[in-house]
Tab-separated table of C-alpha atoms in Angstrom:
chain	number	residue	atom	x	y	z
A	274	MET	CA	-11.664	-23.850	17.430
A	275	SER	CA	-9.290	-22.171	16.262
A	276	VAL	CA	-6.252	-21.830	18.466
A	277	GLU	CA	-6.848	-17.731	18.197
A	278	ASP	CA	-10.605	-18.403	19.357
A	279	SER	CA	-9.372	-20.502	21.917
A	280	LEU	CA	-8.282	-17.499	24.173
A	281	ASP	CA	-10.733	-15.514	23.460
A	282	ALA	CA	-12.868	-15.577	26.380
A	283	ARG	CA	-16.387	-14.511	24.744
A	284	ARG	CA	-16.059	-17.109	21.781
A	285	VAL	CA	-15.407	-19.134	24.038
A	286	ALA	CA	-18.237	-18.711	26.211
A	287	GLU	CA	-20.229	-18.976	22.866
A	288	ARG	CA	-19.122	-21.733	21.812
A	289	VAL	CA	-19.556	-23.744	24.809
A	290	GLY	CA	-23.434	-22.454	24.735
A	291	VAL	CA	-24.152	-23.942	20.784
A	292	LEU	CA	-22.481	-27.143	22.041
A	293	LEU	CA	-24.759	-27.547	25.324
A	294	GLY	CA	-27.731	-26.730	22.451
A	295	GLU	CA	-26.735	-29.103	19.714
A	296	ILE	CA	-26.447	-31.944	22.383
A	297	GLY	CA	-29.598	-31.214	24.116
A	298	LYS	CA	-31.537	-31.660	20.714
A	299	ILE	CA	-29.498	-35.162	19.900
A	300	ALA	CA	-28.952	-36.456	23.178
A	301	ASP	CA	-31.265	-37.931	26.195
A	302	PRO	CA	-32.698	-35.117	28.292
A	303	ARG	CA	-30.675	-36.676	31.050
A	304	LEU	CA	-27.280	-36.712	29.328
A	305	THR	CA	-28.271	-33.297	28.736
A	306	GLU	CA	-28.741	-32.673	32.430
A	307	ARG	CA	-25.577	-34.020	33.465
A	308	THR	CA	-23.430	-32.231	31.049
A	309	GLU	CA	-24.783	-29.172	31.659
A	310	ASP	CA	-24.079	-30.133	35.416
A	311	LEU	CA	-20.532	-31.239	34.361
A	312	VAL	CA	-19.597	-27.950	32.676
A	313	SER	CA	-20.815	-26.017	36.034
A	314	LEU	CA	-18.806	-28.919	38.131
A	315	LEU	CA	-15.603	-27.662	36.069
A	316	MET	CA	-16.360	-23.753	36.229
A	317	GLN	CA	-16.689	-24.156	39.767
A	318	PHE	CA	-13.508	-26.026	40.434
A	319	TYR	CA	-11.186	-23.691	38.461
A	320	GLY	CA	-12.808	-20.421	39.762
A	321	ALA	CA	-12.193	-21.582	43.045
A	322	GLY	CA	-8.356	-22.558	42.273
A	323	ILE	CA	-8.098	-19.080	40.872
A	324	ARG	CA	-9.239	-17.694	44.102
A	325	ARG	CA	-7.176	-19.316	46.413
A	326	ILE	CA	-4.006	-18.214	44.224
A	327	LEU	CA	-5.305	-15.026	44.031
A	328	GLU	CA	-5.643	-14.842	48.152
A	329	THR	CA	-2.348	-16.911	48.302
A	330	ALA	CA	-0.483	-14.371	46.478
A	331	ASP	CA	-2.326	-11.381	48.598
A	332	GLU	CA	-1.496	-13.219	51.590
A	333	ALA	CA	2.568	-13.016	50.558
A	334	GLY	CA	1.945	-9.162	49.894
A	335	MET	CA	2.187	-10.035	45.812
A	336	LEU	CA	-1.149	-9.023	44.898
A	337	GLU	CA	0.412	-5.226	43.498
A	338	GLY	CA	2.617	-3.047	41.593
A	339	ARG	CA	3.594	-4.914	38.473
A	340	LEU	CA	2.040	-8.215	39.043
A	341	LEU	CA	-1.562	-7.047	39.332
A	342	ASP	CA	-0.771	-4.388	37.033
A	343	GLY	CA	0.173	-7.439	34.152
A	344	LEU	CA	-3.296	-9.516	35.337
A	345	VAL	CA	-5.445	-6.627	34.697
A	346	LYS	CA	-3.691	-5.469	31.281
A	347	ASP	CA	-4.008	-9.130	29.944
A	348	GLU	CA	-7.174	-9.176	28.027
A	349	LEU	CA	-7.282	-13.801	28.808
A	350	VAL	CA	-6.590	-12.650	32.372
A	351	SER	CA	-8.873	-10.204	32.560
A	352	SER	CA	-11.940	-12.214	31.127
A	353	ILE	CA	-11.327	-15.139	33.114
A	354	LEU	CA	-11.536	-12.826	36.578
A	355	VAL	CA	-14.509	-11.399	35.497
A	356	ILE	CA	-16.190	-14.554	34.996
A	357	HIS	CA	-15.200	-15.939	38.409
A	358	ASP	CA	-16.170	-11.976	40.285
A	359	LEU	CA	-12.707	-12.234	41.299
A	360	HIS	CA	-11.571	-8.896	39.051
A	361	PRO	CA	-9.977	-6.161	41.616
A	362	LEU	CA	-11.228	-3.541	39.209
A	363	ASP	CA	-14.586	-2.610	39.219
A	364	LEU	CA	-16.799	-2.061	36.484
A	365	PRO	CA	-17.224	1.171	35.192
A	366	THR	CA	-12.998	1.457	35.937
A	367	ARG	CA	-12.658	-1.113	33.431
A	368	VAL	CA	-15.171	0.562	31.024
A	369	GLN	CA	-12.772	3.979	31.976
A	370	ASP	CA	-9.606	2.195	31.148
A	371	ALA	CA	-10.944	1.079	27.965
A	372	LEU	CA	-11.880	4.426	26.357
A	373	ASP	CA	-8.600	5.496	27.416
A	374	ARG	CA	-7.102	3.311	25.443
A	375	VAL	CA	-9.282	4.332	22.031
A	376	ARG	CA	-9.339	7.561	22.827
A	377	PRO	CA	-5.601	8.406	20.872
A	378	TYR	CA	-7.322	7.363	18.078
A	379	LEU	CA	-10.818	9.276	18.526
A	380	GLY	CA	-8.576	12.110	19.358
A	381	SER	CA	-6.535	11.963	16.331
A	382	HIS	CA	-10.403	12.470	14.202
A	383	GLY	CA	-11.029	15.827	16.388
A	384	GLY	CA	-13.257	13.905	18.677
A	385	GLY	CA	-14.008	11.977	21.907
A	386	VAL	CA	-16.309	10.212	24.054
A	387	GLU	CA	-17.850	9.813	27.383
A	388	ILE	CA	-19.345	7.652	29.718
A	389	ALA	CA	-22.930	8.468	29.934
A	390	GLY	CA	-23.648	5.748	32.413
A	391	ILE	CA	-23.911	2.238	32.881
A	392	GLU	CA	-27.069	0.333	33.736
A	393	GLY	CA	-26.624	-3.408	34.348
A	394	ASP	CA	-25.041	-4.935	31.322
A	395	VAL	CA	-25.872	-1.714	28.989
A	396	VAL	CA	-22.911	1.267	28.371
A	397	ARG	CA	-24.408	4.942	27.343
A	398	LEU	CA	-22.160	6.725	26.004
A	399	THR	CA	-21.712	10.486	25.145
A	400	MET	CA	-19.914	11.344	21.492
A	401	GLU	CA	-17.949	14.570	21.091
A	402	GLY	CA	-16.722	16.651	18.933
A	403	SER	CA	-16.378	15.589	14.981
A	404	CYS	CA	-17.392	11.952	16.438
A	405	SER	CA	-20.815	13.393	17.438
A	406	THR	CA	-21.774	14.394	14.138
A	407	CYS	CA	-20.038	12.282	11.572
A	408	PRO	CA	-22.057	9.434	9.635
A	409	SER	CA	-18.709	7.551	10.354
A	410	SER	CA	-19.198	8.125	13.829
A	411	GLU	CA	-21.337	4.653	13.987
A	412	VAL	CA	-18.343	2.524	12.239
A	413	THR	CA	-16.057	4.001	14.797
A	414	LEU	CA	-18.769	2.491	17.366
A	415	ASN	CA	-19.561	-0.586	16.121
A	416	TYR	CA	-15.332	-1.268	15.437
A	417	ALA	CA	-12.868	0.513	17.608
A	418	ILE	CA	-15.005	1.196	20.988
A	419	GLU	CA	-17.178	-2.017	21.078
A	420	LYS	CA	-14.146	-3.790	21.220
A	421	ALA	CA	-11.881	-2.500	23.370
A	422	ILE	CA	-15.224	-2.263	25.818
A	423	LEU	CA	-15.841	-5.795	25.421
A	424	ASP	CA	-12.429	-7.264	26.470
A	425	ALA	CA	-12.317	-5.051	29.241
A	426	ALA	CA	-15.598	-6.021	30.372
A	427	PRO	CA	-17.182	-9.018	28.777
A	428	GLU	CA	-20.019	-9.196	30.770
A	429	ILE	CA	-21.663	-6.285	28.854
A	430	SER	CA	-24.262	-6.864	26.672
A	431	ARG	CA	-24.639	-3.617	24.461
A	432	ILE	CA	-23.498	-0.122	24.205
A	433	GLN	CA	-25.353	2.272	23.589
A	434	ALA	CA	-24.671	6.301	21.972
A	435	GLU	CA	-26.228	8.822	22.518
A	436	ASN	CA	-25.829	11.684	20.223
A	437	VAL	CA	-24.269	9.697	17.125
A	438	GLU	CA	-25.792	10.451	13.693
A	439	PRO	CA	-27.124	7.287	11.777
A	440	ALA	CA	-24.063	5.665	8.747
A	441	VAL	CA	-25.224	6.388	5.164
A	442	THR	CA	-27.086	4.540	3.761
A	443	GLY	CA	-26.545	3.243	-0.148
A	444	GLU	CA	-25.174	0.963	-2.637
A	445	LEU	CA	-23.167	-1.577	-1.183
A	446	ILE	CA	-19.355	-1.329	-2.566
A	447	GLN	CA	-17.446	-4.401	-3.606
A	448	LEU	CA	-14.163	-2.534	-2.177
A	449	GLY	CA	-11.780	-5.189	-3.108
A	450	SER	CA	-12.544	-3.697	-6.935
A	451	ARG	CA	-9.057	-2.158	-8.887
A	452	ASN	CA	-11.673	-0.370	-11.369
A	453	GLY	CA	-14.145	1.079	-9.092
A	454	THR	CA	-16.875	-1.124	-10.213
A	455	ALA	CA	-19.879	-1.619	-8.145
A	456	LYS	CA	-21.447	-4.529	-6.220
A	457	THR	CA	-24.941	-4.724	-4.910
A	458	GLU	CA	-25.086	-8.350	-3.423
A	459	ALA	CA	-25.116	-7.711	0.365
A	460	ILE	CA	-22.132	-10.259	2.119
A	461	GLU	CA	-22.089	-11.220	5.995
A	462	THR	CA	-19.200	-10.306	6.772
A	463	ARG	CA	-17.466	-9.592	11.112
A	464	THR	CA	-14.515	-7.572	11.676
A	465	GLU	CA	-11.043	-8.523	12.729
A	466	TRP	CA	-8.417	-6.300	13.737
A	467	LEU	CA	-5.102	-6.919	11.592
A	468	GLY	CA	-2.155	-6.313	12.137
A	469	LEU	CA	0.228	-4.217	9.565
A	470	ALA	CA	3.510	-4.386	8.656
A	471	SER	CA	5.388	-2.053	11.191
A	472	ASP	CA	6.969	-0.204	7.539
A	473	ALA	CA	4.270	-0.166	5.312
A	474	PRO	CA	2.529	3.669	6.786
A	475	PRO	CA	4.471	6.407	4.500
A	476	ALA	CA	7.372	7.947	6.883
A	477	THR	CA	6.594	11.342	6.377
A	478	ASN	CA	3.127	13.396	5.046
A	479	GLY	CA	1.913	11.336	2.711
A	480	ILE	CA	-0.031	7.816	1.467
A	481	VAL	CA	0.122	3.937	0.956
A	482	GLY	CA	-2.049	1.878	-0.660
A	483	VAL	CA	-2.108	-1.586	1.315
A	484	GLU	CA	-4.054	-4.743	0.842
A	485	LEU	CA	-5.737	-6.257	4.333
A	486	GLY	CA	-7.726	-9.179	5.025
A	487	GLY	CA	-8.427	-9.193	0.970
A	488	MET	CA	-9.749	-5.192	1.538
A	489	ARG	CA	-7.572	-2.574	-0.662
A	490	LEU	CA	-7.058	0.459	1.472
A	491	ILE	CA	-5.425	3.187	2.049
A	492	VAL	CA	-3.180	4.875	5.163
A	493	CYS	CA	-2.265	8.145	5.242
A	494	ARG	CA	0.036	10.080	7.575
A	495	ALA	CA	-0.608	13.332	8.861
A	496	GLY	CA	2.185	14.455	11.197
A	497	ASP	CA	2.338	12.418	14.101
A	498	ASP	CA	-1.037	10.812	13.091
A	499	LEU	CA	-2.073	7.571	11.134
A	500	TYR	CA	-5.350	7.381	9.366
A	501	ALA	CA	-7.029	4.164	7.190
A	502	TYR	CA	-9.683	4.234	5.065
A	503	ARG	CA	-11.042	2.286	2.190
A	504	ASP	CA	-9.007	2.666	-1.108
A	505	PHE	CA	-12.492	4.298	-2.893
A	506	CYS	CA	-13.469	7.387	-3.903
A	507	PRO	CA	-17.389	8.049	-3.232
A	508	ASN	CA	-17.867	10.869	-5.825
A	509	CYS	CA	-15.553	9.150	-8.857
A	510	ARG	CA	-15.480	5.481	-7.474
A	511	SER	CA	-11.935	5.810	-8.308
A	512	ALA	CA	-8.850	4.241	-6.490
A	513	LEU	CA	-7.584	6.783	-3.780
A	514	ASP	CA	-3.574	5.010	-3.497
A	515	THR	CA	-2.788	7.868	-6.216
A	516	ALA	CA	-4.598	10.741	-4.288
A	517	VAL	CA	-2.315	13.693	-3.422
A	518	LEU	CA	-2.346	14.648	0.698
A	519	LYS	CA	-1.797	18.353	1.457
A	520	GLU	CA	-2.279	19.101	5.198
A	521	THR	CA	-5.308	17.275	6.508
A	522	VAL	CA	-7.171	17.010	2.795
A	523	LEU	CA	-6.957	14.216	0.634
A	524	ALA	CA	-7.364	15.106	-2.907
A	525	CYS	CA	-8.640	12.485	-5.316
A	526	ARG	CA	-6.402	12.518	-8.730
A	527	THR	CA	-8.805	11.600	-10.771
A	528	CYS	CA	-12.084	13.868	-10.299
A	529	GLY	CA	-10.271	16.651	-7.522
A	530	HIS	CA	-12.712	15.987	-4.940
A	531	GLY	CA	-11.243	16.505	-1.238
A	532	PHE	CA	-11.815	15.170	1.704
A	533	ASP	CA	-10.259	15.976	5.177
A	534	ILE	CA	-8.828	12.743	7.248
A	535	ARG	CA	-8.567	14.466	10.082
A	536	LEU	CA	-12.769	15.198	10.308
A	537	ALA	CA	-13.613	11.136	9.620
A	538	GLY	CA	-12.881	11.786	6.038
A	539	ARG	CA	-15.551	14.111	5.684
A	540	SER	CA	-15.745	16.172	2.111
A	541	VAL	CA	-14.543	19.384	1.753
A	542	GLY	CA	-16.765	22.054	0.883
A	543	ASP	CA	-19.948	21.292	-0.601
A	544	GLY	CA	-21.017	17.428	-0.619
A	545	ALA	CA	-22.244	14.451	0.765
A	546	PHE	CA	-19.709	12.211	0.169
A	547	HIS	CA	-17.485	11.465	3.187
A	548	LEU	CA	-14.550	8.478	2.894
A	549	ASP	CA	-15.372	5.049	4.508
A	550	PRO	CA	-12.967	5.003	8.086
A	551	LEU	CA	-11.671	1.973	9.090
A	552	PRO	CA	-10.752	2.081	13.210
A	553	LEU	CA	-6.562	2.227	13.213
A	554	LEU	CA	-4.787	1.254	16.535
A	555	ALA	CA	-1.079	2.106	17.317
A	556	GLU	CA	-0.158	0.195	20.274
A	557	ALA	CA	3.586	-0.229	21.708
A	558	GLY	CA	4.830	-0.120	17.814
A	559	ALA	CA	2.398	-2.205	16.104
A	560	ILE	CA	-0.594	-1.195	14.208
A	561	ARG	CA	-3.869	-2.537	14.183
A	562	ILE	CA	-6.530	-1.679	11.577
A	563	ALA	CA	-10.349	-3.212	12.113
A	564	VAL	CA	-11.215	-4.624	8.528
A	565	PRO	CA	-14.622	-6.320	7.828
A	566	VAL	CA	-13.887	-10.245	6.746
A	567	PRO	CA	-16.504	-12.035	5.034
A	568	VAL	CA	-17.942	-14.822	7.076
A	569	HIS	CA	-17.597	-18.125	4.676
A	570	ALA	CA	-13.876	-16.789	4.334
A	571	ALA	CA	-12.771	-16.878	7.941
A	572	GLY	CA	-12.920	-20.713	8.284
A	573	PRO	CA	-14.547	-23.165	10.861
A	574	ALA	CA	-14.998	-22.023	14.223
């Protein structure tokens, strides 16, 4: 397991489950049972220790203000507190805080999101504005919103949007190609949030082509807002890094087709085409973009 994976509570839990399953296949049933008992005992031991630390800090009047805020905002610490049922914030509050973190991204695309309900381990959401009618909203939900909620509430297993149009289906495009050729072979991918150099986005209104995680994409700036899209025109299959941006409309230099970057890449005027958006989050001066990465290229866990 890589260092990055070891800091992800959800992946650690999945890895523990896989290892226990492998032991169960090759070991004596009694050894498997003892191994499961060992894992359970260690969980109880560390959980009791963490509880004692929190109780001691609380008795000393320290579990408040900056310390408490820092603990609940740290993804790793927050996940551990949830696992041991020690998190000071209840589930609805944590889900709401997660949505508040991605709200600026959704707002920059003319949309929003609200909690419709939480039932057991399922969160139901209502998408608002352009997010409710844009075919790309399913991508937004899967990447930006889902990650934020699962990081804040690892006990949630499913997230449902009540009013999102299904994503447009069609031939899979090999977006790494610079000549616009297509590739129809399906490739299994997983999404990773990758950092973008702070000086990479355009300083003023405009676009720039970059490569991130082996994928060509464009980063656009309109006013104070940044947007990321795959570097591919769905109308003529040309690259878009030389496109012209006027206010919020991006026009392909090859075919002239226009797309509104504020409305998740919708086609301007007639036409069913739309750009493929990539969730972009700018926090504390850092810029991260959710990029699909081939599973086989991710390396061993």
